[in-house]
PDB file of C-alpha atoms in Angstrom:
ATOM      1  CA  MET M 240     329.847   3.972 165.716  1.00 73.00           C
ATOM      2  CA  LEU M 241     326.831   6.321 165.773  1.00 80.00           C
ATOM      3  CA  ALA M 242     324.789   3.899 167.875  1.00 81.00           C
ATOM      4  CA  GLU M 243     327.711   3.383 170.267  1.00 82.00           C
ATOM      5  CA  TYR M 244     328.140   7.132 170.755  1.00 81.00           C
ATOM      6  CA  LYS M 245     324.429   7.692 171.453  1.00 80.00           C
ATOM      7  CA  ILE M 246     324.595   5.181 174.296  1.00 74.00           C
ATOM      8  CA  THR M 247     327.374   7.151 176.022  1.00 81.00           C
ATOM      9  CA  LEU M 248     325.489  10.466 176.190  1.00 84.00           C
ATOM     10  CA  SER M 249     324.843  11.698 179.715  1.00 84.00           C
ATOM     11  CA  LYS M 250     321.948  14.003 178.792  1.00 85.00           C
ATOM     12  CA  PRO M 251     319.302  14.413 176.081  1.00 89.00           C
ATOM     13  CA  LEU M 252     320.029  16.262 172.855  1.00 94.00           C
ATOM     14  CA  ASN M 253     319.585  20.027 173.030  1.00 95.00           C
ATOM     15  CA  PRO M 254     316.542  21.240 171.058  1.00 97.00           C
ATOM     16  CA  ARG M 255     317.290  23.725 168.285  1.00 97.00           C
ATOM     17  CA  THR M 256     315.490  25.232 165.314  1.00 97.00           C
ATOM     18  CA  VAL M 257     316.391  26.400 161.841  1.00 97.00           C
ATOM     19  CA  ILE M 258     314.206  28.254 159.322  1.00 97.00           C
ATOM     20  CA  PHE M 259     314.601  28.714 155.596  1.00 98.00           C
ATOM     21  CA  LEU M 260     312.597  31.517 153.978  1.00 97.00           C
ATOM     22  CA  LEU M 261     311.644  30.674 150.393  1.00 97.00           C
ATOM     23  CA  LYS M 262     310.831  33.277 147.756  1.00 95.00           C
ATOM     24  CA  LYS M 263     310.209  31.761 144.308  1.00 93.00           C
ATOM     25  CA  ASP M 264     313.471  29.953 143.470  1.00 95.00           C
ATOM     26  CA  LYS M 265     315.499  31.687 146.225  1.00 98.00           C
ATOM     27  CA  VAL M 266     316.290  30.745 149.816  1.00 98.00           C
ATOM     28  CA  LEU M 267     317.466  33.033 152.593  1.00 98.00           C
ATOM     29  CA  LEU M 268     320.652  31.994 154.353  1.00 98.00           C
ATOM     30  CA  GLY M 269     322.655  33.946 156.876  1.00 97.00           C
ATOM     31  CA  TYR M 270     326.393  34.385 157.097  1.00 98.00           C
ATOM     32  CA  LYS M 271     327.076  33.676 160.783  1.00 97.00           C
ATOM     33  CA  LYS M 272     329.251  36.445 162.221  1.00 97.00           C
ATOM     34  CA  THR M 273     329.372  35.272 165.867  1.00 94.00           C
ATOM     35  CA  GLY M 274     328.738  32.240 168.044  1.00 89.00           C
ATOM     36  CA  PHE M 275     328.044  28.642 167.090  1.00 87.00           C
ATOM     37  CA  GLY M 276     328.569  28.235 163.344  1.00 91.00           C
ATOM     38  CA  LYS M 277     330.636  31.407 162.940  1.00 95.00           C
ATOM     39  CA  GLY M 278     332.050  31.671 159.420  1.00 97.00           C
ATOM     40  CA  TYR M 279     329.404  29.471 157.799  1.00 97.00           C
ATOM     41  CA  TYR M 280     326.269  30.208 155.793  1.00 98.00           C
ATOM     42  CA  VAL M 281     323.396  28.815 157.837  1.00 97.00           C
ATOM     43  CA  GLY M 282     319.649  28.784 158.042  1.00 97.00           C
ATOM     44  CA  ILE M 283     318.185  31.194 160.568  1.00 97.00           C
ATOM     45  CA  GLY M 284     317.580  29.694 163.996  1.00 96.00           C
ATOM     46  CA  GLY M 285     318.947  28.697 167.342  1.00 94.00           C
ATOM     47  CA  LYS M 286     318.166  27.489 170.832  1.00 95.00           C
ATOM     48  CA  VAL M 287     314.758  26.548 172.168  1.00 97.00           C
ATOM     49  CA  GLU M 288     314.257  28.376 175.476  1.00 96.00           C
ATOM     50  CA  ASP M 289     312.514  26.820 178.481  1.00 94.00           C
ATOM     51  CA  GLY M 290     308.754  26.765 177.939  1.00 96.00           C
ATOM     52  CA  GLU M 291     308.984  27.343 174.175  1.00 96.00           C
ATOM     53  CA  THR M 292     307.855  25.007 171.436  1.00 96.00           C
ATOM     54  CA  THR M 293     310.225  24.560 168.526  1.00 96.00           C
ATOM     55  CA  GLU M 294     307.817  26.653 166.427  1.00 95.00           C
ATOM     56  CA  ASP M 295     307.840  29.477 168.991  1.00 95.00           C
ATOM     57  CA  ALA M 296     311.642  29.378 169.124  1.00 97.00           C
ATOM     58  CA  ALA M 297     311.913  29.453 165.328  1.00 96.00           C
ATOM     59  CA  ILE M 298     309.647  32.504 165.115  1.00 96.00           C
ATOM     60  CA  ARG M 299     311.578  34.276 167.898  1.00 96.00           C
ATOM     61  CA  GLU M 300     314.972  33.491 166.366  1.00 96.00           C
ATOM     62  CA  LEU M 301     313.815  34.708 162.941  1.00 96.00           C
ATOM     63  CA  LYS M 302     312.819  38.053 164.468  1.00 96.00           C
ATOM     64  CA  GLU M 303     315.996  38.369 166.574  1.00 96.00           C
ATOM     65  CA  GLU M 304     318.457  37.333 163.873  1.00 96.00           C
ATOM     66  CA  VAL M 305     317.064  39.029 160.739  1.00 97.00           C
ATOM     67  CA  GLY M 306     314.039  41.128 161.794  1.00 96.00           C
ATOM     68  CA  ILE M 307     311.419  38.983 160.043  1.00 96.00           C
ATOM     69  CA  ASP M 308     307.929  38.395 161.469  1.00 94.00           C
ATOM     70  CA  ALA M 309     306.346  35.014 160.840  1.00 91.00           C
ATOM     71  CA  VAL M 310     303.463  33.165 162.456  1.00 81.00           C
ATOM     72  CA  SER M 311     303.308  29.474 163.357  1.00 77.00           C
ATOM     73  CA  ASN M 312     300.648  28.624 160.780  1.00 83.00           C
ATOM     74  CA  ASN M 313     303.112  29.709 158.057  1.00 90.00           C
ATOM     75  CA  LEU M 314     305.816  27.285 159.254  1.00 95.00           C
ATOM     76  CA  THR M 315     306.091  23.867 157.634  1.00 96.00           C
ATOM     77  CA  GLU M 316     308.283  21.409 159.491  1.00 97.00           C
ATOM     78  CA  MET M 317     310.493  19.649 156.947  1.00 98.00           C
ATOM     79  CA  ALA M 318     313.129  17.871 159.009  1.00 98.00           C
ATOM     80  CA  ILE M 319     314.192  16.558 162.365  1.00 98.00           C
ATOM     81  CA  LEU M 320     317.951  16.153 162.474  1.00 98.00           C
ATOM     82  CA  ASN M 321     320.111  14.765 165.265  1.00 97.00           C
ATOM     83  CA  PHE M 322     323.712  15.977 165.322  1.00 97.00           C
ATOM     84  CA  TYR M 323     326.409  14.269 167.397  1.00 96.00           C
ATOM     85  CA  PHE M 324     329.901  15.631 168.108  1.00 95.00           C
ATOM     86  CA  PRO M 325     331.877  12.960 170.030  1.00 93.00           C
ATOM     87  CA  GLU M 326     335.167  14.874 169.674  1.00 92.00           C
ATOM     88  CA  VAL M 327     333.746  17.989 171.368  1.00 90.00           C
ATOM     89  CA  LYS M 328     333.895  17.877 175.179  1.00 87.00           C
ATOM     90  CA  ASP M 329     330.809  20.094 175.553  1.00 87.00           C
ATOM     91  CA  GLU M 330     327.735  17.879 175.108  1.00 87.00           C
ATOM     92  CA  SER M 331     325.612  20.969 174.359  1.00 89.00           C
ATOM     93  CA  TRP M 332     326.900  20.646 170.780  1.00 93.00           C
ATOM     94  CA  ASN M 333     324.770  17.484 170.459  1.00 96.00           C
ATOM     95  CA  GLN M 334     321.460  18.711 169.083  1.00 96.00           C
ATOM     96  CA  GLU M 335     318.024  17.755 167.833  1.00 97.00           C
ATOM     97  CA  VAL M 336     317.232  20.361 165.181  1.00 98.00           C
ATOM     98  CA  HIS M 337     313.737  21.013 163.830  1.00 98.00           C
ATOM     99  CA  ALA M 338     313.944  22.554 160.356  1.00 98.00           C
ATOM    100  CA  TYR M 339     311.132  24.682 158.922  1.00 98.00           C
ATOM    101  CA  ILE M 340     310.268  26.247 155.593  1.00 97.00           C
ATOM    102  CA  VAL M 341     308.436  29.595 155.517  1.00 96.00           C
ATOM    103  CA  LYS M 342     306.890  31.022 152.352  1.00 95.00           C
ATOM    104  CA  GLU M 343     304.979  33.982 153.850  1.00 94.00           C
ATOM    105  CA  TRP M 344     306.261  36.567 156.319  1.00 94.00           C
ATOM    106  CA  LYS M 345     306.346  40.280 157.080  1.00 94.00           C
ATOM    107  CA  GLY M 346     309.365  42.506 156.633  1.00 94.00           C
ATOM    108  CA  GLU M 347     312.648  42.391 154.778  1.00 95.00           C
ATOM    109  CA  PRO M 348     315.719  40.583 156.155  1.00 97.00           C
ATOM    110  CA  LEU M 349     318.057  42.906 158.034  1.00 97.00           C
ATOM    111  CA  GLU M 350     321.680  42.425 159.010  1.00 97.00           C
ATOM    112  CA  THR M 351     322.232  42.076 162.758  1.00 96.00           C
ATOM    113  CA  GLU M 352     325.299  41.633 164.961  1.00 95.00           C
ATOM    114  CA  GLU M 353     324.953  37.868 164.529  1.00 95.00           C
ATOM    115  CA  ILE M 354     323.783  37.345 160.924  1.00 97.00           C
ATOM    116  CA  LYS M 355     324.312  38.890 157.502  1.00 98.00           C
ATOM    117  CA  PRO M 356     321.352  37.625 155.412  1.00 98.00           C
ATOM    118  CA  ALA M 357     321.748  36.715 151.747  1.00 98.00           C
ATOM    119  CA  TRP M 358     319.434  35.233 149.110  1.00 98.00           C
ATOM    120  CA  PHE M 359     320.692  32.255 147.101  1.00 98.00           C
ATOM    121  CA  ASP M 360     319.282  30.371 144.162  1.00 97.00           C
ATOM    122  CA  ILE M 361     317.989  27.050 145.512  1.00 96.00           C
ATOM    123  CA  LYS M 362     319.984  25.219 142.835  1.00 95.00           C
ATOM    124  CA  SER M 363     323.226  27.113 143.618  1.00 96.00           C
ATOM    125  CA  LEU M 364     323.673  26.888 147.370  1.00 97.00           C
ATOM    126  CA  PRO M 365     327.092  27.803 148.834  1.00 98.00           C
ATOM    127  CA  ILE M 366     327.515  24.224 150.105  1.00 96.00           C
ATOM    128  CA  GLU M 367     331.296  24.544 150.477  1.00 96.00           C
ATOM    129  CA  GLU M 368     330.699  27.475 152.883  1.00 98.00           C
ATOM    130  CA  MET M 369     328.104  25.650 154.996  1.00 98.00           C
ATOM    131  CA  TRP M 370     328.258  22.973 157.691  1.00 97.00           C
ATOM    132  CA  ASP M 371     329.330  19.657 156.148  1.00 97.00           C
ATOM    133  CA  ASP M 372     325.911  18.054 156.747  1.00 98.00           C
ATOM    134  CA  ALA M 373     324.122  20.689 154.611  1.00 97.00           C
ATOM    135  CA  GLN M 374     324.958  18.864 151.385  1.00 97.00           C
ATOM    136  CA  TYR M 375     322.913  15.855 152.482  1.00 97.00           C
ATOM    137  CA  TRP M 376     319.622  17.303 153.674  1.00 98.00           C
ATOM    138  CA  ILE M 377     319.115  20.955 152.706  1.00 98.00           C
ATOM    139  CA  PRO M 378     318.610  20.326 148.964  1.00 97.00           C
ATOM    140  CA  SER M 379     316.064  17.633 149.880  1.00 97.00           C
ATOM    141  CA  ILE M 380     313.916  19.844 152.093  1.00 98.00           C
ATOM    142  CA  LEU M 381     314.116  22.771 149.680  1.00 97.00           C
ATOM    143  CA  GLY M 382     312.801  20.348 147.055  1.00 95.00           C
ATOM    144  CA  GLY M 383     309.819  19.482 149.263  1.00 96.00           C
ATOM    145  CA  GLU M 384     311.027  16.226 150.837  1.00 97.00           C
ATOM    146  CA  LYS M 385     310.640  15.685 154.579  1.00 98.00           C
ATOM    147  CA  VAL M 386     313.705  14.147 156.194  1.00 97.00           C
ATOM    148  CA  TYR M 387     314.558  12.538 159.518  1.00 98.00           C
ATOM    149  CA  GLU M 388     318.289  11.903 159.802  1.00 97.00           C
ATOM    150  CA  GLU M 389     321.240  11.596 162.186  1.00 97.00           C
ATOM    151  CA  TYR M 390     324.806  12.841 161.687  1.00 97.00           C
ATOM    152  CA  LEU M 391     328.065  12.002 163.423  1.00 96.00           C
ATOM    153  CA  PHE M 392     330.915  14.524 163.085  1.00 96.00           C
ATOM    154  CA  ASP M 393     334.670  14.093 163.485  1.00 95.00           C
ATOM    155  CA  LYS M 394     337.078  16.493 165.203  1.00 94.00           C
ATOM    156  CA  ASN M 395     337.297  18.575 161.987  1.00 95.00           C
ATOM    157  CA  LEU M 396     333.484  18.975 161.942  1.00 95.00           C
ATOM    158  CA  LYS M 397     333.151  16.695 158.907  1.00 97.00           C
ATOM    159  CA  VAL M 398     330.366  14.120 158.676  1.00 97.00           C
ATOM    160  CA  ILE M 399     331.774  10.626 159.223  1.00 96.00           C
ATOM    161  CA  GLU M 400     328.446   8.813 159.410  1.00 95.00           C
ATOM    162  CA  HIS M 401     324.836   9.643 158.665  1.00 95.00           C
ATOM    163  CA  GLN M 402     321.633   7.676 158.479  1.00 94.00           C
ATOM    164  CA  LYS M 403     317.921   8.122 158.011  1.00 90.00           C
ATOM    165  CA  PHE M 404     315.646   7.182 160.880  1.00 84.00           C
TER     166      PHE M 404
END
């Protein structure tokens, strides 16, 4: 089913980023107050603008969403994830997400109009309040494993198929 859906896409996946700040045994997540992912705890991130690398976009999004300054040499890419939403008419939901871990930065996370930041114990993530795919890959990358995976979602935004690539 996943392979069949990929063949029907009329345009490439939209590039996105997500960053997880790590401090000892804690990870920073954000409660999404507006936009895509509203109502979920998410990593910090978003769209890659024209002319930006995924690293540049991640750094920009981190600053915009929670006021944190990071530099590219502090980012460690931990995952590339392809997300497919065949039940959503808007193909912009289909995304290639580059996930990064950051262990050094400047500033303290601040609440913005879009995100309310919160620290969680890495071993006690609010999985039931996150996107359905989070249960599969976030614990892995927080444990130091690099992952490359694809996810297919149903109309209720639940994962119906996933695979490593």
